[in-house]
Coordinates of C-alpha atoms in Angstrom, one line a residue:
Chain A
M1 CA 7.8 -41.9 -6.9
V2 CA 8.0 -38.7 -8.9
Q3 CA 11.1 -38.4 -11.1
R4 CA 12.9 -35.2 -10.4
E5 CA 15.6 -33.4 -11.9
S6 CA 18.0 -32.0 -9.3
S7 CA 18.3 -28.3 -11.3
M8 CA 14.5 -28.1 -11.2
D9 CA 14.3 -28.9 -7.9
N10 CA 16.7 -26.3 -6.9
R11 CA 14.4 -23.9 -8.8
L12 CA 11.5 -25.0 -6.6
D13 CA 13.4 -24.3 -3.7
E14 CA 14.0 -21.0 -5.0
L15 CA 10.3 -20.6 -5.9
F16 CA 9.1 -21.4 -2.5
L17 CA 11.2 -19.4 -0.6
T18 CA 10.7 -16.5 -2.8
V19 CA 6.6 -17.1 -2.1
A20 CA 7.3 -17.6 1.5
N21 CA 9.1 -14.2 1.7
L22 CA 6.7 -12.6 -0.2
I23 CA 3.8 -13.8 1.8
Y24 CA 5.5 -12.6 5.1
E25 CA 6.2 -9.0 3.3
T26 CA 2.7 -8.6 1.9
E27 CA 1.2 -9.4 5.0
M28 CA -1.2 -12.2 3.4
A29 CA -0.8 -14.0 6.6
H30 CA -2.3 -11.3 8.7
G31 CA -5.0 -10.6 6.1
T32 CA -7.6 -12.8 7.5
R33 CA -7.8 -11.3 10.7
F34 CA -9.2 -8.0 9.1
W35 CA -10.5 -8.6 5.8
P36 CA -13.1 -11.9 5.4
F37 CA -12.6 -11.6 1.8
H38 CA -8.7 -11.2 1.9
P39 CA -7.1 -13.7 -1.0
V40 CA -6.0 -16.4 1.7
R41 CA -9.7 -17.1 2.3
L42 CA -10.2 -17.4 -1.2
H43 CA -7.3 -19.6 -1.8
R44 CA -8.5 -22.0 0.7
I45 CA -11.8 -22.4 -1.1
I46 CA -10.7 -22.4 -4.8
A47 CA -7.1 -23.4 -5.0
N48 CA -7.4 -27.3 -5.6
H49 CA -10.3 -26.6 -8.3
F50 CA -8.1 -24.0 -10.1
F51 CA -4.7 -25.8 -9.9
R52 CA -6.6 -28.9 -11.0
E53 CA -8.0 -27.1 -14.1
L54 CA -4.7 -25.3 -14.8
R55 CA -2.9 -28.8 -15.0
N56 CA -5.6 -30.3 -17.3
L57 CA -5.2 -27.2 -19.5
F58 CA -1.4 -27.3 -19.9
L59 CA -1.8 -30.9 -20.4
C60 CA -4.4 -30.2 -23.2
L61 CA -2.3 -27.5 -24.9
E62 CA 0.9 -29.7 -24.8
N63 CA -1.3 -32.8 -26.5
R64 CA -2.3 -30.0 -29.2
G65 CA 1.5 -29.4 -29.8
F66 CA 1.8 -26.0 -27.9
S67 CA 5.5 -25.1 -27.0
I68 CA 6.1 -23.5 -23.4
N69 CA 6.8 -20.2 -25.5
D70 CA 3.2 -20.7 -26.9
I71 CA 1.7 -21.2 -23.4
A72 CA 4.0 -18.4 -22.3
G73 CA 2.5 -16.0 -24.8
L74 CA -1.2 -16.9 -23.8
F75 CA -0.3 -15.6 -20.2
R76 CA 1.5 -12.6 -21.4
N77 CA 1.9 -11.1 -18.1
P78 CA 4.6 -13.0 -15.9
N79 CA 2.9 -11.2 -12.6
K80 CA -0.4 -12.8 -13.0
V81 CA 1.6 -16.4 -13.1
A82 CA 3.7 -15.4 -10.1
D83 CA 0.6 -14.3 -8.4
Y84 CA -0.7 -18.1 -9.0
N85 CA 2.2 -19.2 -6.9
L86 CA 0.8 -17.4 -3.8
M87 CA -1.8 -20.0 -3.5
W88 CA 0.5 -23.2 -3.1
S89 CA -0.2 -23.5 0.9
S90 CA -3.7 -24.2 -0.2
V91 CA -3.2 -26.7 -3.0
T92 CA -3.8 -30.0 -0.8
E93 CA -5.9 -32.3 -2.9
L94 CA -3.5 -32.5 -6.1
D95 CA -1.0 -35.5 -5.7
E96 CA 2.6 -35.0 -5.8
A97 CA 3.4 -35.6 -9.4
D98 CA 0.7 -33.3 -10.5
M99 CA 1.9 -30.3 -8.3
Y100 CA 5.6 -31.1 -9.6
Y101 CA 4.3 -31.0 -13.1
L102 CA 2.4 -27.9 -12.5
A103 CA 5.3 -26.1 -10.4
T104 CA 7.7 -26.7 -13.0
K105 CA 5.2 -25.8 -16.0
L106 CA 5.0 -22.1 -13.9
I107 CA 8.4 -21.7 -13.4
E108 CA 9.0 -22.1 -17.2
V109 CA 6.5 -19.8 -18.2
I110 CA 7.4 -17.0 -16.3
D111 CA 11.2 -18.0 -17.2
V112 CA 10.4 -17.5 -21.0
L113 CA 8.2 -14.0 -20.0
R114 CA 11.3 -12.8 -18.2
H115 CA 14.0 -13.8 -20.5
G116 CA 15.7 -15.9 -18.2
D117 CA 15.3 -14.5 -14.5
P118 CA 11.8 -15.6 -13.5
F119 CA 12.5 -14.9 -9.9
C120 CA 13.8 -11.5 -10.7
R121 CA 17.0 -12.0 -8.9
S122 CA 18.7 -8.9 -10.8
G123 CA 15.9 -6.9 -9.5
A124 CA 14.5 -6.5 -12.9
S125 CA 11.7 -8.0 -14.8
L126 CA 12.6 -7.9 -18.5
V127 CA 9.7 -8.6 -20.4
W128 CA 11.0 -6.9 -23.6
S129 CA 14.4 -7.7 -25.1
E130 CA 17.0 -5.1 -25.3
Q131 CA 16.2 -4.5 -28.9
E132 CA 12.5 -4.2 -28.4
A133 CA 13.2 -1.6 -25.4
R134 CA 15.3 0.2 -27.4
A135 CA 13.1 0.2 -30.4
R136 CA 10.1 1.2 -27.9
V137 CA 11.8 4.2 -26.5
E138 CA 13.4 5.4 -30.0
G139 CA 9.7 5.2 -31.7
G140 CA 7.8 6.5 -29.0
L141 CA 6.6 10.1 -28.5
F142 CA 7.7 11.3 -25.1
I143 CA 6.6 14.3 -23.1
G144 CA 9.4 15.8 -21.3
V145 CA 8.8 16.6 -17.5
D146 CA 12.2 18.0 -16.7
G147 CA 11.4 20.9 -14.1
D148 CA 7.4 20.4 -14.5
S149 CA 6.7 18.5 -11.1
P150 CA 2.9 19.1 -11.6
L151 CA 2.9 17.1 -14.7
A152 CA 4.8 14.2 -13.3
G153 CA 2.3 14.4 -10.2
L154 CA -0.6 14.3 -12.8
L155 CA 1.1 11.1 -14.4
S156 CA 1.5 9.7 -10.8
R157 CA -2.0 10.2 -9.9
L158 CA -3.4 8.5 -13.1
E159 CA -1.3 5.4 -12.7
A160 CA -2.3 5.5 -8.8
M161 CA -6.1 5.7 -9.7
I162 CA -5.4 2.8 -12.3
T163 CA -3.6 0.7 -9.5
S164 CA -6.6 1.3 -7.5
Y165 CA -8.9 0.5 -10.1
A166 CA -7.2 -2.9 -11.1
E167 CA -7.3 -3.8 -7.1
L168 CA -10.9 -3.2 -7.4
L169 CA -11.6 -5.4 -10.8
Y170 CA -8.9 -8.0 -9.7
Y171 CA -9.8 -8.6 -6.0
M172 CA -6.4 -7.6 -4.4
F173 CA -4.7 -9.3 -7.3
P174 CA -3.9 -6.3 -9.5
G175 CA -1.0 -8.4 -10.7
F176 CA -3.9 -10.1 -13.0
S177 CA -3.9 -6.8 -14.8
R178 CA -0.6 -5.2 -13.8
M179 CA 2.6 -5.7 -15.5
Y180 CA 5.3 -3.3 -14.5
H181 CA 8.5 -4.3 -16.2
G182 CA 12.3 -3.2 -16.2
P183 CA 14.2 -1.3 -15.7
Y184 CA 15.8 -1.5 -19.1
E185 CA 19.3 0.2 -19.5
I186 CA 19.0 2.6 -22.5
D187 CA 21.7 4.7 -23.3
A188 CA 22.2 7.3 -20.1
D189 CA 18.5 6.3 -19.0
K190 CA 16.8 3.7 -17.1
V191 CA 13.8 2.8 -18.6
F192 CA 10.5 1.2 -16.6
V193 CA 7.4 0.4 -17.8
K194 CA 3.8 0.5 -16.4
E195 CA 1.2 -1.7 -18.3
F196 CA -2.3 -2.6 -17.3
Y197 CA -4.4 -5.1 -19.3
D198 CA -7.9 -6.2 -19.1
L199 CA -9.5 -3.0 -17.6
R200 CA -12.9 -3.9 -19.1
P201 CA -13.4 -7.4 -18.3
K202 CA -17.1 -7.4 -19.4
D203 CA -17.7 -10.9 -18.6
L204 CA -16.8 -10.3 -15.0
W205 CA -18.1 -6.7 -14.4
P206 CA -20.2 -5.6 -17.1
A207 CA -20.7 -2.1 -15.7
T208 CA -16.8 -2.0 -16.9
S209 CA -17.6 -1.7 -20.5
Q210 CA -17.9 2.0 -20.2
F211 CA -14.1 2.6 -18.9
P212 CA -12.5 4.4 -21.5
F213 CA -9.6 2.3 -22.3
E214 CA -8.5 -1.3 -22.3
H215 CA -4.9 -1.1 -21.9
Y216 CA -2.8 1.3 -20.4
R217 CA 1.2 1.7 -21.1
S218 CA 3.5 4.4 -19.8
I219 CA 7.2 4.0 -20.8
G220 CA 9.1 6.2 -18.0
C221 CA 12.8 7.3 -18.5
Y222 CA 14.2 7.7 -15.6
N223 CA 17.7 9.3 -14.4
Q224 CA 20.7 6.5 -14.3
N225 CA 20.8 7.3 -10.5
A226 CA 17.1 6.1 -9.8
E227 CA 17.2 2.9 -7.9
I228 CA 14.4 0.7 -9.1
E229 CA 13.8 -2.7 -7.7
V230 CA 11.2 -5.1 -9.0
Y231 CA 10.1 -8.2 -7.1
F232 CA 8.6 -11.7 -8.4
I233 CA 5.2 -10.9 -8.1
G234 CA 5.7 -7.8 -10.0
L235 CA 5.6 -5.0 -7.3
F236 CA 8.4 -2.5 -7.2
R237 CA 10.3 -0.3 -5.1
M238 CA 12.4 3.1 -5.9
D239 CA 14.4 4.8 -3.8
M240 CA 12.5 8.2 -4.5
S241 CA 8.7 8.8 -5.4
P242 CA 8.0 7.5 -8.6
T243 CA 8.0 11.1 -10.3
Q244 CA 11.4 12.1 -9.1
G245 CA 14.2 11.2 -11.2
L246 CA 11.5 10.9 -14.5
K247 CA 13.0 12.8 -17.3
K248 CA 10.2 12.3 -19.8
F249 CA 7.3 9.7 -20.5
C250 CA 5.3 8.3 -23.2
L251 CA 1.7 7.2 -22.5
E252 CA -0.6 5.2 -24.6
L253 CA -3.9 4.1 -23.7
D254 CA -5.0 1.4 -26.3
E255 CA -4.0 3.0 -29.6
K256 CA -4.1 6.6 -28.2
R257 CA -1.2 8.4 -27.4
I258 CA -2.0 11.0 -25.0
L259 CA 0.4 14.2 -25.4
T260 CA -1.3 17.1 -23.4
R261 CA -1.9 18.0 -20.1
T262 CA -5.6 18.4 -20.9
E263 CA -6.0 15.2 -21.6
L264 CA -4.0 13.7 -18.7
E265 CA -6.3 15.8 -16.5
H266 CA -9.4 14.3 -18.3
Y267 CA -8.4 10.7 -18.0
C268 CA -7.8 11.3 -14.1
E269 CA -11.2 12.7 -13.7
V270 CA -12.8 10.0 -15.3
A271 CA -10.6 7.4 -13.5
E272 CA -11.7 8.9 -10.3
E273 CA -15.2 8.9 -11.0
T274 CA -15.3 5.3 -12.2
I275 CA -13.3 4.4 -9.0
N276 CA -15.8 5.8 -6.6
T277 CA -18.8 4.4 -8.7
A278 CA -17.0 1.0 -8.3
V279 CA -16.2 1.3 -4.9
A280 CA -19.8 2.0 -3.9
D281 CA -21.3 -0.9 -6.1
I282 CA -18.6 -3.3 -4.7
S283 CA -19.5 -2.2 -1.1
R284 CA -23.4 -3.1 -1.4
L285 CA -22.4 -6.8 -2.8
D286 CA -22.8 -9.2 0.0
D287 CA -20.3 -11.8 1.0
D288 CA -21.5 -14.7 -1.4
V289 CA -21.6 -12.6 -4.4
L290 CA -18.1 -11.4 -3.4
L291 CA -16.9 -14.8 -3.0
R292 CA -18.1 -15.9 -6.3
K293 CA -17.0 -12.9 -8.1
G294 CA -13.5 -13.7 -6.6
A295 CA -13.4 -17.4 -7.9
E296 CA -14.9 -16.2 -11.3
M297 CA -12.1 -13.6 -11.3
F298 CA -9.3 -16.4 -11.1
F299 CA -11.1 -18.6 -14.0
Y300 CA -11.5 -15.3 -16.1
T301 CA -7.9 -14.9 -15.8
L302 CA -7.5 -18.4 -17.8
K303 CA -9.6 -17.6 -20.7
P304 CA -6.7 -17.1 -23.2
L305 CA -5.7 -20.7 -22.5
Y306 CA -9.4 -22.4 -22.6
Q307 CA -9.8 -20.4 -25.9
A308 CA -6.6 -22.0 -27.5
A309 CA -7.6 -25.5 -26.1
G310 CA -11.0 -25.1 -27.6
V311 CA -12.8 -25.3 -24.7
Q312 CA -15.7 -23.0 -23.0
C313 CA -14.4 -20.7 -20.3
E314 CA -16.4 -21.2 -17.0
V315 CA -16.1 -21.5 -13.6
L316 CA -16.9 -25.2 -12.5
P317 CA -20.0 -26.2 -10.5
E318 CA -18.0 -27.6 -7.6
V319 CA -16.2 -24.3 -6.8
Y320 CA -19.5 -22.6 -6.2
D321 CA -20.7 -25.6 -4.0
A322 CA -17.1 -24.9 -2.2
I323 CA -18.2 -21.1 -1.8
A324 CA -21.6 -22.4 -0.2
K325 CA -20.0 -24.7 2.2
R326 CA -17.3 -22.6 3.1
E327 CA -18.2 -22.2 6.6
R328 CA -16.9 -25.4 7.0
K329 CA -13.2 -24.2 5.9
S330 CA -10.9 -22.8 8.4
G331 CA -9.0 -20.1 7.1
G332 CA -5.5 -18.6 6.5
F333 CA -2.1 -19.0 8.3
K334 CA -1.6 -19.1 12.0
P335 CA -0.8 -15.9 13.5
L336 CA 2.9 -15.0 13.0
D337 CA 3.0 -12.0 15.3
D338 CA 5.3 -13.2 17.8
L339 CA 7.9 -15.0 15.6
T340 CA 11.0 -13.4 14.0
R341 CA 11.1 -13.2 10.5
E342 CA 13.1 -15.9 9.9
E343 CA 11.0 -18.1 12.3
A344 CA 8.0 -16.7 10.4
T345 CA 9.5 -17.5 6.9
K346 CA 10.4 -20.9 8.0
R347 CA 7.1 -21.8 9.1
L348 CA 5.5 -20.2 5.9
L349 CA 7.9 -22.3 3.7
R350 CA 6.5 -25.5 5.3
S351 CA 2.9 -24.2 4.4
V352 CA 3.8 -23.5 0.9
D353 CA 6.0 -26.1 -0.2
F354 CA 4.4 -29.3 -1.1
R355 CA 7.5 -31.3 -1.0
I356 CA 8.2 -30.4 2.8
R357 CA 4.6 -30.7 3.8
R358 CA 4.4 -34.4 2.8
Q359 CA 7.3 -35.1 4.8
Q360 CA 5.9 -33.8 7.9
P361 CA 3.7 -36.2 10.0
Chain S
M1 CA 6.6 17.5 19.1
R2 CA 8.3 14.1 20.4
P3 CA 8.1 10.6 19.0
L4 CA 5.1 8.8 19.6
L5 CA 5.3 5.5 17.3
H6 CA 8.0 4.1 15.4
G7 CA 7.3 2.0 12.3
I8 CA 8.5 0.8 9.1
A9 CA 9.3 3.4 6.6
A10 CA 7.3 2.5 3.5
S11 CA 6.6 5.8 1.7
V12 CA 9.1 8.7 1.9
G13 CA 7.9 12.3 2.6
V14 CA 6.9 14.5 5.8
T15 CA 3.6 15.8 6.6
R16 CA 1.3 17.1 9.4
G17 CA -2.4 17.0 10.1
K18 CA -5.2 15.3 12.1
V19 CA -5.5 11.8 13.1
K20 CA -8.7 9.9 11.6
V21 CA -8.9 6.7 12.9
I22 CA -10.7 4.3 9.9
S23 CA -11.8 1.1 11.4
Q24 CA -14.1 0.3 8.2
P25 CA -14.0 1.5 4.6
S26 CA -17.4 3.3 5.1
D27 CA -15.5 5.3 7.9
H28 CA -14.0 7.3 5.0
L29 CA -17.1 9.8 5.5
K30 CA -15.3 11.2 8.7
M31 CA -12.2 11.9 6.7
E32 CA -11.8 15.4 5.5
K33 CA -9.0 16.1 2.8
G34 CA -5.6 16.0 4.3
D35 CA -6.3 14.0 7.4
I36 CA -3.8 11.1 8.4
L37 CA -5.4 8.0 7.6
V38 CA -4.6 5.7 10.6
A39 CA -5.9 1.7 10.0
E40 CA -5.0 -1.4 11.3
F41 CA -4.5 -2.5 7.6
T42 CA -6.0 -1.0 4.5
T43 CA -7.7 -2.9 1.3
P44 CA -9.1 -1.8 -1.9
L45 CA -12.4 -0.6 -0.3
F46 CA -10.1 1.9 1.7
L47 CA -9.7 3.8 -1.7
P48 CA -12.3 6.7 -1.0
A49 CA -10.3 7.4 2.3
I50 CA -7.1 7.1 0.8
L51 CA -7.8 9.7 -1.9
K52 CA -8.6 12.2 0.8
A53 CA -5.3 11.3 3.2
S54 CA -2.3 13.4 3.3
A55 CA -0.2 10.4 5.0
I56 CA -1.3 6.6 6.0
V57 CA -0.2 4.9 9.3
T58 CA -1.0 1.2 9.8
D59 CA -0.6 -1.1 12.9
I60 CA 0.7 -4.0 10.7
G61 CA 2.3 -4.6 7.3
G62 CA 5.8 -4.6 5.5
I63 CA 7.0 -2.6 2.5
L64 CA 4.9 -4.9 0.1
C65 CA 1.8 -4.2 1.8
H66 CA -1.3 -2.7 0.3
A67 CA -1.0 0.6 2.3
A68 CA 2.8 1.0 1.5
I69 CA 2.1 0.5 -2.3
V70 CA -0.8 2.9 -2.3
A71 CA 0.9 5.5 -0.7
R72 CA 4.1 5.3 -2.8
E73 CA 1.8 5.4 -6.0
Y74 CA -0.1 8.4 -4.6
R75 CA 3.2 9.7 -3.5
I76 CA 1.9 10.4 -0.1
P77 CA 4.3 9.6 3.4
C78 CA 3.2 6.1 4.8
I79 CA 4.4 4.2 8.1
V80 CA 3.7 0.8 8.6
G81 CA 3.8 -2.0 11.1
T82 CA 3.5 0.5 14.2
G83 CA 1.8 -1.9 16.2
N84 CA -0.8 -0.1 17.9
A85 CA -1.3 3.1 16.1
T86 CA -5.1 2.5 16.1
K87 CA -4.9 2.3 19.8
V88 CA -2.5 5.1 20.8
L89 CA -3.6 7.7 18.4
H90 CA -7.2 9.4 18.4
D91 CA -9.3 11.3 16.1
G92 CA -8.3 15.0 15.9
Q93 CA -4.9 14.7 17.1
E94 CA -2.3 16.8 15.5
V95 CA 0.7 14.8 14.3
Q96 CA 3.5 14.8 12.2
V97 CA 4.1 11.8 9.8
D98 CA 7.7 11.3 8.7
G99 CA 7.6 8.3 5.9
S100 CA 11.4 8.6 5.4
T101 CA 12.4 7.6 8.8
G102 CA 9.2 5.5 10.2
I103 CA 8.9 7.9 13.1
L104 CA 5.2 9.6 13.9
Y105 CA 5.6 12.6 16.3
G106 CA 2.8 14.2 18.4

């Protein structure tokens, strides 16, 4: 019998309800009908292997004396950890104690990285402490955009293209690279931060070594009346377009600070060129290569944990075997088309929550 | 113009243009700058089409679907979850997309 704490069970309730809602909202349940390499297909193939490896890494690091804060620091980005949770419906081969352990650890990591609000109940993802956010704003070199919508549009276009580029690299899991956080309330502003990590994952996509930067960060200061809501997996929603209400921004590409319109235009051009090349390259890859790349991408996101554990980061041979035999796997969720939202969420909850799943005949 | 389709308002703004129904990413070659991208569903490989589009309309999806997110990033109007846009609309048809109300006029 698995030992449980009721407070943790409550958090698991919230985790799985959040995940069920997100699967509905992000239309993952529909994906298999329209895109064979949609993450729900990939999940079916790799989830058990990936989660078993994740469990082993947690245990290894804990045995080596790593605290949950240390481990959270290795992940760095709460969105990445949140994204792993979208796989729960495909995790079927771990025993219940392992699933309970892993779900608990994942929540604890997100809790650390979001300063006590892992599910973004407040509508914010507060990765920085208030002091750090204030220091970043006070120490930043900002460009004012009041009354200059073309400049704000240029920033928006660059961010849109970096988003798309991250999607291409990370296979529709841009959360593995993207970290949106905030909004932070600093004086009369709402501060919202957009970061992208690992934009040159050379081990995964050798051609990306040419991309001009590895890390992107923009800090935007918005009018107090801008409504910005951040969701569990790091997606956000504003009540206006991303540039409306923007008063000033600070843009850093690695250590370089961008201060002129000309520099912004230059990076937009470079990004667009890179994206068009990447789309052409990826379109030429066959199904097997795409699926192998997808699996490698998941394991690549664990690289900092492997390094801390002192073991080689590589995809397990059995994952490649599973990909080769993928025709035996039935894919995805049952169609939800005729269900109300409430009915669909209930069905998805039964699929993602292993505690409910185990009770079903 | 009269309302032709209703869906979920996913990215604000109003624009007019010609419909291009895209069933696979390589169809982007038939798109011209300013066309209205109409698809069942979008993926990252639709990006070349999205870069030319002045609005996106999809059959399925919610406010956090791929098309909605990308449209908000690119600041173009978007309606998702119309149910049958790819069936009702045809290439070259002149339409108006209101991403604030989720209504498509034609």
